[in-house]
Coordinates of C-alpha atoms in Angstrom, one line a residue:
X1 CA 61.8 7.2 -61.7
X2 CA 62.3 4.8 -64.4
X3 CA 62.2 6.6 -67.6
X4 CA 59.7 3.8 -69.4
X5 CA 57.6 4.3 -66.2
X6 CA 57.9 7.9 -66.6
X7 CA 56.8 8.0 -70.0
X8 CA 53.8 5.7 -69.3
X9 CA 52.5 7.9 -66.8
X10 CA 52.4 10.8 -69.1
X11 CA 50.8 9.2 -71.8
X12 CA 48.1 7.5 -69.4
X13 CA 47.7 10.9 -68.0
X14 CA 47.1 12.5 -71.6
X15 CA 45.1 10.2 -72.9
X16 CA 42.8 10.2 -69.7
X17 CA 42.7 14.1 -69.8
X18 CA 41.9 13.9 -73.2
X19 CA 39.1 11.3 -72.7
X20 CA 37.8 13.1 -69.8
X21 CA 37.9 16.6 -71.6
X22 CA 36.3 14.9 -74.8
X23 CA 33.5 13.3 -72.2
X24 CA 32.9 16.6 -70.5
X25 CA 32.4 18.5 -73.6
X26 CA 29.4 16.1 -74.8
X27 CA 28.0 16.4 -71.2
X28 CA 27.9 20.2 -71.3
X29 CA 26.5 19.8 -75.0
X30 CA 23.5 17.7 -73.5
X31 CA 23.1 19.9 -70.8
X32 CA 22.7 22.8 -72.9
X33 CA 20.3 21.1 -75.1
X34 CA 18.3 20.1 -72.3
X35 CA 18.2 23.8 -70.8
X36 CA 17.3 25.2 -74.3
X37 CA 14.4 22.7 -74.5
X38 CA 12.6 23.6 -71.2
X39 CA 9.1 24.2 -71.9
X40 CA 6.2 25.0 -69.5
X41 CA 3.9 23.5 -72.1
X42 CA 5.8 20.3 -71.7
X43 CA 7.1 20.0 -67.9
X44 CA 8.5 16.4 -68.1
X45 CA 11.3 18.9 -69.9
X46 CA 12.4 19.8 -66.5
X47 CA 12.4 16.3 -65.2
X48 CA 14.7 15.2 -68.0
X49 CA 16.9 18.2 -67.4
X50 CA 17.2 17.7 -63.5
X51 CA 17.7 13.7 -63.8
X52 CA 20.5 14.4 -66.3
X53 CA 22.2 17.0 -64.0
X54 CA 21.3 14.4 -61.3
X55 CA 23.4 11.9 -63.1
X56 CA 26.4 14.3 -62.8
X57 CA 26.0 14.9 -59.4
X58 CA 26.3 11.1 -58.8
X59 CA 29.4 10.8 -61.4
X60 CA 31.4 13.6 -59.4
X61 CA 32.6 14.4 -62.9
X62 CA 33.5 18.0 -62.1
X63 CA 32.2 18.8 -65.9
X64 CA 29.5 20.7 -64.9
X65 CA 29.7 24.3 -62.8
X66 CA 28.8 23.9 -59.3
X67 CA 26.1 26.5 -59.4
X68 CA 24.2 24.1 -62.3
X69 CA 24.7 21.4 -60.2
X70 CA 23.1 23.0 -57.3
X71 CA 20.1 23.9 -59.5
X72 CA 18.3 20.1 -59.5
X73 CA 16.3 21.1 -56.4
X74 CA 15.1 24.4 -58.4
X75 CA 14.5 22.7 -61.4
X76 CA 12.3 20.1 -59.4
X77 CA 9.9 22.8 -58.2
X78 CA 10.0 24.8 -61.6
X79 CA 8.9 21.4 -63.1
X80 CA 6.2 20.4 -60.4
X81 CA 4.9 24.0 -60.4
X82 CA 4.1 23.6 -64.0
X83 CA 2.2 20.6 -63.7
X84 CA 4.9 17.6 -63.9
X85 CA 3.9 14.8 -61.6
X86 CA 7.3 13.1 -62.1
X87 CA 9.1 16.5 -60.6
X88 CA 6.8 16.7 -57.9
X89 CA 7.1 13.1 -56.7
X90 CA 10.8 13.6 -56.7
X91 CA 10.7 16.7 -55.1
X92 CA 8.8 14.8 -52.1
X93 CA 11.4 12.1 -52.1
X94 CA 14.4 14.2 -51.9
X95 CA 13.2 15.4 -48.7
X96 CA 11.7 12.2 -47.3
X97 CA 14.9 10.1 -48.3
X98 CA 17.7 13.4 -48.3
X99 CA 18.6 12.9 -52.4
X100 CA 21.1 15.0 -54.2
X101 CA 22.9 16.1 -51.0
X102 CA 20.1 17.4 -49.5
X103 CA 19.1 16.0 -45.9
X104 CA 16.1 14.2 -44.9
X105 CA 13.5 16.9 -44.0
X106 CA 10.3 14.9 -43.2
X107 CA 8.0 17.6 -42.2
X108 CA 9.1 19.3 -45.5
X109 CA 8.1 16.4 -47.1
X110 CA 5.0 16.1 -45.2
X111 CA 4.2 19.8 -46.8
X112 CA 5.2 19.3 -50.4
X113 CA 3.2 16.1 -50.6
X114 CA 0.2 17.7 -49.6
X115 CA 1.1 20.7 -52.0
X116 CA 0.7 18.5 -55.3
X117 CA -2.0 16.1 -53.9
X118 CA -4.3 17.7 -56.2
X119 CA -1.9 17.1 -59.3
X120 CA -1.7 13.3 -58.2
X121 CA -5.4 13.0 -58.4
X122 CA -5.5 15.0 -61.8
X123 CA -3.1 12.8 -63.2
X124 CA -4.7 9.5 -62.2
X125 CA -7.7 10.6 -63.8
X126 CA -5.8 11.7 -67.3
X127 CA -3.0 9.1 -67.3
X128 CA -3.4 5.9 -65.0
X129 CA -0.3 4.5 -66.1
X130 CA 1.7 7.8 -65.5
X131 CA 0.0 7.9 -62.0
X132 CA 1.4 3.9 -61.3
X133 CA 5.1 5.3 -62.2
X134 CA 5.2 8.4 -60.2
X135 CA 1.8 9.6 -59.2
X136 CA 1.0 7.3 -56.4
X137 CA 4.1 8.8 -54.5
X138 CA 2.7 11.9 -53.3
X139 CA -0.3 10.2 -51.6
X140 CA 2.1 7.4 -50.6
X141 CA 4.3 9.9 -48.7
X142 CA 1.7 11.9 -47.2
X143 CA -0.1 9.1 -45.5
X144 CA 3.0 7.8 -44.3
X145 CA 3.9 10.7 -42.5
X146 CA 0.5 11.3 -41.6
X147 CA 0.0 8.1 -39.9
X148 CA 3.5 8.3 -38.1
X149 CA 3.2 11.9 -36.7
X150 CA 3.7 11.6 -33.5
X151 CA 7.0 9.9 -33.5
X152 CA 8.3 12.7 -35.3
X153 CA 6.4 15.7 -34.9
X154 CA 4.3 16.5 -31.7
X155 CA 2.9 20.2 -32.8
X156 CA 1.5 18.6 -36.1
X157 CA -1.7 19.8 -37.0
X158 CA -3.8 16.9 -38.7
X159 CA -6.6 16.8 -40.8
X160 CA -8.4 13.4 -40.7
X161 CA -11.0 14.4 -43.3
X162 CA -8.2 15.5 -46.0
X163 CA -6.2 12.0 -45.1
X164 CA -9.5 10.2 -45.2
X165 CA -10.1 11.0 -49.0
X166 CA -6.0 10.9 -49.8
X167 CA -6.5 7.2 -48.7
X168 CA -8.9 6.7 -51.3
X169 CA -7.0 8.0 -53.8
X170 CA -4.2 5.8 -52.8
X171 CA -6.2 2.8 -53.0
X172 CA -7.1 3.5 -56.6
X173 CA -3.5 2.8 -58.1
X174 CA -1.9 -0.7 -58.6
X175 CA 0.5 -1.7 -55.9
X176 CA 4.0 -1.0 -56.8
X177 CA 6.4 -4.1 -57.0
X178 CA 9.8 -3.6 -55.8
X179 CA 12.4 -4.7 -58.4
X180 CA 15.9 -5.5 -58.2
X181 CA 16.9 -3.1 -60.6
X182 CA 14.9 0.0 -58.8
X183 CA 17.2 2.7 -57.5
X184 CA 17.3 2.7 -53.7
X185 CA 15.0 5.8 -53.3
X186 CA 12.0 3.9 -55.3
X187 CA 12.6 0.7 -53.4
X188 CA 12.2 3.1 -50.3
X189 CA 9.2 4.6 -51.4
X190 CA 7.2 1.4 -52.4
X191 CA 8.1 0.2 -49.0
X192 CA 6.7 3.3 -48.0
X193 CA 3.4 2.2 -49.9
X194 CA 3.3 -1.2 -48.0
X195 CA 4.1 0.6 -44.9
X196 CA 1.0 2.5 -45.1
X197 CA -1.4 -0.7 -46.2
X198 CA 0.3 -2.4 -43.0
X199 CA -1.3 0.7 -41.0
X200 CA -4.4 0.1 -42.6
X201 CA -4.9 -3.6 -42.2
X202 CA -3.1 -3.6 -38.7
X203 CA -4.8 -0.6 -36.8
X204 CA -8.0 -0.3 -38.9
X205 CA -6.8 3.2 -40.1
X206 CA -9.6 5.0 -42.5
X207 CA -12.2 2.7 -41.5
X208 CA -10.1 -0.3 -43.0
X209 CA -11.2 -3.9 -42.0
X210 CA -8.5 -5.4 -39.7
X211 CA -6.9 -7.9 -41.7
X212 CA -3.7 -9.2 -39.5
X213 CA -2.9 -11.7 -42.7
X214 CA -3.0 -9.0 -45.0
X215 CA -1.0 -6.5 -42.5
X216 CA 2.0 -8.5 -41.8
X217 CA 2.2 -9.6 -45.4
X218 CA 2.6 -6.0 -46.3
X219 CA 4.9 -5.5 -43.1
X220 CA 6.8 -8.6 -44.6
X221 CA 7.6 -6.5 -48.0
X222 CA 9.6 -3.8 -45.9
X223 CA 11.6 -6.0 -43.6
X224 CA 11.8 -8.4 -41.0
X225 CA 12.6 -5.7 -38.3
X226 CA 9.6 -3.7 -39.2
X227 CA 7.2 -6.7 -39.2
X228 CA 8.5 -7.8 -35.6
X229 CA 7.7 -4.4 -34.6
X230 CA 4.4 -4.5 -35.6
X231 CA 3.8 -7.8 -34.0
X232 CA 5.4 -6.3 -30.7
X233 CA 3.2 -3.4 -30.9
X234 CA -0.1 -5.5 -31.6
X235 CA 0.8 -7.9 -28.5
X236 CA 1.2 -4.9 -26.4
X237 CA -2.0 -3.1 -27.5
X238 CA -4.1 -6.1 -26.8
X239 CA -2.2 -7.3 -23.5
X240 CA -5.7 -7.5 -21.9
X241 CA -7.8 -9.3 -24.5
X242 CA -8.5 -12.8 -24.5
X243 CA -8.0 -13.3 -27.9
X244 CA -4.2 -12.5 -27.3
X245 CA -3.8 -14.6 -24.1
X246 CA -3.0 -18.1 -25.6
X247 CA 0.2 -19.2 -23.7
X248 CA 1.9 -21.4 -26.5
X249 CA 1.3 -18.6 -29.2
X250 CA 3.0 -15.9 -26.7
X251 CA 6.0 -18.0 -25.8
X252 CA 6.8 -18.9 -29.1
X253 CA 6.2 -15.1 -30.4
X254 CA 8.7 -14.1 -27.8
X255 CA 11.0 -16.8 -28.4
X256 CA 11.1 -16.1 -32.3
X257 CA 11.9 -12.4 -31.6
X258 CA 14.8 -13.6 -29.2
X259 CA 16.0 -16.1 -32.0
X260 CA 17.0 -13.4 -34.7
X261 CA 19.3 -11.4 -33.0
X262 CA 23.1 -12.0 -32.3
X263 CA 23.2 -10.0 -29.1
X264 CA 20.7 -10.8 -26.6
X265 CA 20.7 -6.8 -25.7
X266 CA 19.3 -6.1 -28.9
X267 CA 15.9 -8.3 -28.2
X268 CA 13.0 -6.5 -27.4
X269 CA 12.2 -6.6 -23.8
X270 CA 8.5 -6.8 -24.3
X271 CA 9.6 -10.3 -26.2
X272 CA 11.1 -11.3 -22.8
X273 CA 8.2 -10.1 -20.8
X274 CA 5.8 -12.2 -22.8
X275 CA 8.0 -15.3 -22.6
X276 CA 8.8 -15.2 -18.8
X277 CA 5.1 -14.9 -18.3
X278 CA 4.3 -17.9 -20.2
X279 CA 7.1 -20.6 -20.5
X280 CA 5.9 -22.1 -17.1
X281 CA 2.4 -22.7 -18.4
X282 CA 3.7 -24.7 -21.6
X283 CA 6.9 -26.2 -19.4
X284 CA 6.6 -29.4 -21.9
X285 CA 5.7 -30.4 -25.3
X286 CA 2.4 -31.8 -24.3
X287 CA 1.4 -28.8 -22.5
X288 CA 2.5 -26.5 -25.2
X289 CA 0.7 -28.6 -28.0
X290 CA -2.3 -28.3 -25.8
X291 CA -2.3 -24.8 -25.4
X292 CA -1.5 -24.3 -29.3
X293 CA -4.5 -26.1 -30.5
X294 CA -6.7 -23.7 -28.6
X295 CA -5.5 -20.6 -30.3
X296 CA -7.5 -17.8 -31.4
X297 CA -8.0 -16.6 -35.1
X298 CA -5.7 -13.4 -34.8
X299 CA -3.0 -14.9 -33.1
X300 CA -3.1 -17.8 -35.9
X301 CA -3.3 -15.5 -38.7
X302 CA -0.1 -13.5 -37.2
X303 CA 1.9 -16.5 -36.7
X304 CA 1.2 -18.0 -40.1
X305 CA 1.7 -15.0 -42.1
X306 CA 5.1 -14.1 -40.1
X307 CA 6.6 -17.4 -39.8
X308 CA 5.5 -19.8 -42.4
X309 CA 8.7 -21.8 -42.3
X310 CA 7.2 -23.4 -38.8
X311 CA 4.4 -25.0 -40.4
X312 CA 3.9 -27.6 -37.6
X313 CA 3.8 -27.6 -33.7
X314 CA 6.9 -29.6 -33.1
X315 CA 8.7 -26.8 -34.7
X316 CA 7.5 -24.2 -33.1
X317 CA 7.9 -26.2 -29.6
X318 CA 11.7 -26.3 -30.7
X319 CA 12.0 -22.6 -30.8
X320 CA 10.3 -22.2 -27.6
X321 CA 12.3 -24.9 -25.6
X322 CA 15.6 -23.9 -27.0
X323 CA 15.2 -20.0 -26.4
X324 CA 18.0 -18.1 -25.2
X325 CA 15.3 -15.9 -23.5
X326 CA 14.6 -19.2 -20.8
X327 CA 16.7 -18.4 -17.6
X328 CA 19.4 -20.7 -16.9
X329 CA 19.2 -22.7 -13.6
X330 CA 21.5 -22.3 -10.5
X331 CA 25.0 -24.0 -10.9
X332 CA 24.6 -27.5 -10.5
X333 CA 24.9 -29.1 -7.5
X334 CA 26.2 -26.0 -5.6
X335 CA 25.4 -26.4 -2.2
X336 CA 27.2 -29.8 -2.3
X337 CA 30.5 -28.4 -3.1
X338 CA 33.3 -28.0 -0.7
X339 CA 33.4 -24.3 0.6
X340 CA 37.0 -23.8 -1.0
X341 CA 35.4 -24.8 -4.4
X342 CA 32.8 -22.4 -3.9
X343 CA 35.2 -19.8 -3.3
X344 CA 37.2 -20.7 -6.3
X345 CA 34.3 -20.7 -8.7
X346 CA 33.0 -17.3 -7.6
X347 CA 36.8 -15.7 -7.3
X348 CA 36.7 -16.7 -11.5
X349 CA 33.5 -15.5 -12.1
X350 CA 34.4 -12.1 -10.5
X351 CA 37.1 -11.8 -13.4
X352 CA 33.9 -11.0 -15.5
X353 CA 35.4 -11.0 -19.3
X354 CA 38.5 -12.3 -18.2
X355 CA 37.0 -15.2 -16.7
X356 CA 37.6 -18.4 -18.0
X357 CA 33.9 -19.3 -17.2
X358 CA 31.4 -18.2 -19.5
X359 CA 28.8 -15.3 -19.0
X360 CA 26.1 -18.1 -18.3
X361 CA 28.3 -20.0 -15.8
X362 CA 28.9 -16.7 -13.9
X363 CA 25.5 -16.2 -13.7
X364 CA 24.4 -19.6 -12.5
X365 CA 27.4 -19.2 -9.8
X366 CA 25.9 -16.0 -8.7
X367 CA 22.1 -16.9 -8.7
X368 CA 23.0 -20.4 -6.9
X369 CA 25.1 -18.2 -4.0
X370 CA 22.0 -16.1 -3.3
X371 CA 19.5 -19.0 -3.4
X372 CA 21.8 -20.5 -0.7
X373 CA 22.3 -17.5 1.3
X374 CA 25.5 -16.7 0.0
X375 CA 24.4 -12.7 -0.2
X376 CA 27.8 -11.3 -1.0
X377 CA 27.0 -12.4 -4.8
X378 CA 23.5 -10.3 -4.4
X379 CA 25.3 -7.1 -6.2
X380 CA 26.7 -9.2 -9.1
X381 CA 23.5 -11.4 -9.8
X382 CA 21.6 -8.2 -9.7
X383 CA 24.1 -6.5 -12.2
X384 CA 23.5 -10.0 -14.3
X385 CA 19.8 -8.9 -14.5
X386 CA 20.7 -5.0 -15.4
X387 CA 23.3 -5.7 -18.1
X388 CA 22.2 -8.9 -19.6
X389 CA 25.2 -10.9 -18.4
X390 CA 24.2 -14.5 -18.9
X391 CA 20.7 -13.4 -18.8
X392 CA 18.4 -11.3 -20.7
X393 CA 18.2 -7.7 -19.0
X394 CA 15.1 -8.0 -16.7
X395 CA 14.5 -4.7 -14.8
X396 CA 12.1 -6.1 -11.9
X397 CA 14.5 -8.9 -11.3
X398 CA 17.3 -6.5 -11.1
X399 CA 15.3 -3.9 -9.0
X400 CA 14.3 -7.0 -6.8
X401 CA 17.6 -8.1 -6.5
X402 CA 19.3 -4.8 -5.7
X403 CA 16.4 -3.9 -2.8
X404 CA 17.7 -7.1 -0.8
X405 CA 20.9 -6.2 -1.0
X406 CA 20.2 -2.8 0.5
X407 CA 19.6 -4.6 3.7
X408 CA 23.5 -5.4 4.1
X409 CA 25.7 -2.3 4.6
X410 CA 28.8 -3.2 2.6
X411 CA 26.7 -3.6 -0.3
X412 CA 24.0 -0.7 0.3
X413 CA 25.6 2.2 -1.5
X414 CA 26.3 0.2 -4.6
X415 CA 23.1 -1.3 -4.7
X416 CA 21.7 2.5 -4.4
X417 CA 23.4 3.6 -6.9
X418 CA 22.3 1.1 -9.4
X419 CA 18.8 1.5 -8.3
X420 CA 19.1 5.0 -9.1
X421 CA 20.2 4.4 -12.5
X422 CA 17.5 2.3 -13.4
X423 CA 14.8 4.9 -12.0
X424 CA 16.6 7.4 -14.1
X425 CA 16.2 5.5 -17.5
X426 CA 18.7 2.8 -17.8
X427 CA 16.5 -0.2 -18.7
X428 CA 13.8 0.3 -21.5
X429 CA 11.6 -2.4 -19.6
X430 CA 11.4 0.2 -16.3
X431 CA 9.7 3.2 -16.6
X432 CA 11.3 6.7 -15.4
X433 CA 10.6 7.8 -11.6
X434 CA 12.7 10.3 -11.0
X435 CA 11.4 10.6 -7.3
X436 CA 12.8 7.5 -6.7
X437 CA 15.9 7.9 -8.3
X438 CA 16.6 11.2 -6.4
X439 CA 15.7 9.0 -3.3
X440 CA 18.8 6.1 -4.1
X441 CA 21.1 8.8 -5.5
X442 CA 20.8 10.5 -2.0
X443 CA 21.7 7.2 -0.6
X444 CA 24.7 6.6 -3.0
X445 CA 26.7 9.7 -2.8
X446 CA 29.5 7.9 -0.9
X447 CA 29.8 5.2 -3.5
X448 CA 29.7 7.3 -6.6
X449 CA 30.3 11.3 -7.1
X450 CA 28.1 11.2 -9.9
X451 CA 25.1 11.0 -7.4
X452 CA 25.8 14.8 -6.8
X453 CA 25.9 15.4 -10.2
X454 CA 22.8 14.0 -11.1
X455 CA 20.8 15.2 -8.2
X456 CA 22.4 18.8 -9.3
X457 CA 20.6 18.3 -12.5
X458 CA 17.1 17.3 -10.8
X459 CA 17.7 20.4 -8.7
X460 CA 18.2 22.9 -11.6
X461 CA 15.1 21.8 -13.5
X462 CA 12.8 21.2 -10.3
X463 CA 12.1 17.4 -11.2
X464 CA 12.5 14.1 -8.7
X465 CA 10.9 16.0 -5.9
X466 CA 13.7 18.4 -5.5
X467 CA 12.9 22.1 -5.3
X468 CA 14.2 24.2 -8.4
X469 CA 17.0 26.0 -7.7
X470 CA 19.8 27.0 -9.6
X471 CA 22.2 27.7 -6.3
X472 CA 21.4 24.1 -5.0
X473 CA 22.4 22.8 -8.5
X474 CA 25.7 24.3 -8.3
X475 CA 26.3 23.3 -4.6
X476 CA 25.5 19.7 -5.8
X477 CA 28.0 20.1 -9.1
X478 CA 30.8 21.5 -6.7
X479 CA 30.4 18.1 -4.3
X480 CA 30.3 16.0 -7.5
X481 CA 33.6 17.9 -9.0
X482 CA 35.3 17.6 -5.7
X483 CA 34.5 14.0 -5.3
X484 CA 35.7 13.1 -8.6
X485 CA 33.2 13.6 -11.0
X486 CA 34.8 16.0 -13.9
X487 CA 31.6 16.1 -15.6
X488 CA 30.2 18.1 -12.7
X489 CA 32.3 20.9 -13.2
X490 CA 31.4 21.3 -17.1
X491 CA 27.8 21.6 -15.9
X492 CA 28.2 24.1 -13.4
X493 CA 30.0 26.2 -15.8
X494 CA 27.3 26.1 -18.2
X495 CA 24.6 26.8 -16.0
X496 CA 26.7 29.9 -14.8
X497 CA 26.6 31.2 -18.5
X498 CA 22.8 31.1 -18.5
X499 CA 21.1 33.4 -19.5
X500 CA 23.4 33.3 -22.7
X501 CA 23.7 36.9 -23.9
X502 CA 26.6 36.2 -26.4
X503 CA 24.0 36.0 -29.3
X504 CA 26.1 36.6 -32.6
X505 CA 28.8 34.9 -34.3
X506 CA 30.7 36.1 -37.7
X507 CA 33.1 34.9 -39.9
X508 CA 34.6 36.1 -43.0
X509 CA 31.5 35.1 -45.3
X510 CA 28.3 35.1 -42.9
X511 CA 27.0 36.2 -39.4
X512 CA 24.6 34.4 -37.6
X513 CA 22.5 35.8 -34.9
X514 CA 20.2 34.1 -31.9
X515 CA 16.9 35.5 -32.6
X516 CA 14.6 34.4 -29.3
X517 CA 16.8 34.2 -26.4
X518 CA 13.3 32.8 -24.6
X519 CA 14.4 29.7 -26.5
X520 CA 17.7 28.8 -24.5
X521 CA 16.5 29.7 -21.0
X522 CA 16.7 26.9 -18.7
X523 CA 13.5 25.1 -19.2
X524 CA 11.5 22.0 -19.1
X525 CA 9.6 20.5 -21.9
X526 CA 6.6 18.6 -21.7
X527 CA 4.3 16.5 -24.2
X528 CA 6.5 17.1 -27.1
X529 CA 9.9 15.7 -28.1
X530 CA 11.6 18.3 -30.0
X531 CA 13.6 21.8 -29.3
X532 CA 13.6 24.6 -31.8
X533 CA 16.7 27.1 -32.0
X534 CA 15.9 30.4 -34.3
X535 CA 18.6 31.9 -36.0
X536 CA 19.1 34.8 -38.1
X537 CA 21.6 34.8 -41.1
X538 CA 23.3 37.3 -43.5
X539 CA 25.9 36.6 -46.3
X540 CA 27.7 39.8 -47.3
X541 CA 27.1 41.5 -50.5
X542 CA 29.3 40.6 -53.3
X543 CA 29.0 36.7 -52.0
X544 CA 26.3 35.7 -54.4
X545 CA 27.9 32.4 -54.7
X546 CA 28.1 31.8 -51.2
X547 CA 25.6 29.3 -49.8
X548 CA 25.6 27.4 -46.9
X549 CA 23.5 25.2 -44.7
X550 CA 22.7 25.1 -41.0
X551 CA 22.8 22.0 -38.9
X552 CA 23.1 21.0 -35.2
X553 CA 26.4 18.9 -34.3
X554 CA 27.0 16.3 -31.9
X555 CA 30.5 15.9 -32.8
X556 CA 31.8 18.6 -30.5
X557 CA 33.0 17.9 -26.9
X558 CA 29.9 18.5 -24.5
X559 CA 27.2 18.6 -27.0
X560 CA 23.7 18.2 -25.9
X561 CA 22.4 14.7 -27.2
X562 CA 19.3 14.3 -29.3
X563 CA 18.1 11.4 -31.8
X564 CA 17.6 13.2 -35.0
X565 CA 17.5 16.8 -36.8
X566 CA 15.7 18.9 -39.2
X567 CA 18.0 20.1 -41.7
X568 CA 18.0 23.8 -43.7
X569 CA 17.7 24.4 -47.2
X570 CA 20.6 25.5 -49.1
X571 CA 20.7 29.3 -47.6
X572 CA 22.1 32.6 -49.2
X573 CA 21.6 36.2 -48.7
X574 CA 19.6 37.1 -45.4
X575 CA 16.9 35.5 -43.2
X576 CA 15.6 33.6 -40.3
X577 CA 16.1 29.6 -39.9
X578 CA 14.7 27.2 -37.4
X579 CA 17.3 24.4 -36.2
X580 CA 15.3 21.9 -34.8
X581 CA 16.3 18.6 -32.7
X582 CA 14.3 15.8 -32.0
X583 CA 14.1 13.7 -28.5
X584 CA 12.6 10.6 -29.8
X585 CA 15.5 8.6 -28.5
X586 CA 14.7 9.8 -25.1
X587 CA 11.2 9.5 -24.8
X588 CA 11.1 8.3 -21.3
X589 CA 12.7 11.6 -20.1
X590 CA 15.9 13.3 -20.5
X591 CA 18.2 16.1 -18.7
X592 CA 20.9 17.9 -21.1
X593 CA 23.1 20.2 -19.9
X594 CA 25.8 21.2 -22.5
X595 CA 26.4 23.0 -25.5
X596 CA 23.8 23.7 -28.7
X597 CA 26.3 23.5 -31.5
X598 CA 25.1 25.1 -34.9
X599 CA 27.1 24.5 -37.9
X600 CA 27.5 26.5 -40.9
X601 CA 28.9 24.7 -43.6
X602 CA 29.8 26.4 -46.9
X603 CA 28.2 24.8 -50.3
X604 CA 31.2 26.2 -52.2
X605 CA 34.0 25.0 -50.1
X606 CA 34.8 28.3 -48.0
X607 CA 35.0 28.2 -44.3
X608 CA 32.9 26.7 -42.1
X609 CA 31.7 28.0 -38.7
X610 CA 30.2 26.8 -35.5
X611 CA 27.8 28.6 -33.3
X612 CA 28.3 27.5 -29.5
X613 CA 24.9 27.8 -27.5
X614 CA 25.3 26.9 -23.9
X615 CA 21.9 25.4 -23.0
X616 CA 20.0 23.3 -20.2
X617 CA 17.0 21.7 -21.3
X618 CA 14.9 18.9 -19.6
X619 CA 12.3 17.0 -21.5
X620 CA 10.1 15.5 -19.1
X621 CA 8.8 11.8 -19.4
X622 CA 5.9 11.3 -21.7
X623 CA 2.8 10.2 -20.4

């Protein structure tokens, strides 16, 4: 190495180390001062100390002992218990948003917020300005989670009387304004504040008079996606209400939702439903204008609040008329094209993504062929409706077209397999029907061996009209594997391990044991969206600094699938912990055969472990 470069590096490192050492000394001195100043009579001292330690977590400067770094949560608990509304609010935010290396834990956030509601009310009485800065966070998060409990906790014990009283407290404070300078967690809690008001105004929660203008304005403060999800919900809830039946308004709302997404498959299926149901009724600008002039007050309020930029009928019509949701016409002049040219276009369309034709043109060709009786294109047309290739995914059209294909022997099995997939939950706009799915899987076993595997799952859980039988399930899995579906062999191996008896795993630093074997039996779960596995843990003596967290993982082979999970706190010593997964993503129903992985991750960078539990669980379609 060049001597000058080497000398420069040595000097740079020496200076940097010296500066860092001096900084660390100052940081530690400040920490000592704040710790010494802790005073139960002045609970703000706990907040100041906790926030200072938090800064060191963010800075990651390695100036402070990790045991101190991990004490932020405990400091907030002490401060909150001594009457610090700042600490109480921050404590709730830690669990609600996953701060300071703690994961999100909504149920815990709900419980903590409920514990400190009285403190929030007392703060409003004694110091309204402090309430408006921190106190409002407590009722905000309580109400936010209370109002949305069904989407995350089915064993939720609601208390309507308490919630109504909390809403009265919630209304007293000033509306917090989201500022550019706000830390992200404070922006999130202020959005939660707007979400509570959106619920109140749009659903009439807690006796609030429904006001669509105010409700949509509050939803706007969150983001466009949140606002539009409310619009879709309102339209669904009032689908049979005459005040929500204006064809022009519905066509516009469907088209506008479709306009904002980059990919057509991201669009909410209901947007397409209302667009397709109404576009023929307002097929010209004149018809659109006549219809829109008769719009009801609720729809007018929603549209004006959500889309003020479309301030005249002409702009609204443009959105409707140019919508990507509009299904393309058949390929122009198809029946007049020479047969050889038709065959050439069909062959080119069959190349799919490698074709010189756009997806829209491919769809137009398949549509024209089916309309002219060239039924060999039925599968391609149905696939387009199913997959959203050149057209928006339309479940009913896909089903109708596949069923037409069943009449042709060369298409029957492929059509049957696709129908089975749709009835098994492939499309969001088609309700699950496992009986229909099983019927079509049985017709498709020669086309795709996965049909055997799906029938094996249904037999294992006794769904889809099949008798519950582990033996029958294994027979189906064997057929699936023998015909080329490797996944079938794995599922067979898993269920033959059940009931699972290897209920303990040890590492150098800790032991995990399965507490309740009933939780991992082959079973069906109905009317809830969670699965709990309870484990006991033990950290050997002499390992006081050996703390760890437990959480499920989908990062390993054969892991069962789920949408969210409920994390543990930092654990040490001995105790029990519930590992909870939530099935929100599969609300329509889900059959899961695989491995439930529980990972223990050490907080002091010692080794981790993975507890592998074979499991077979069926979340029944929710009614």
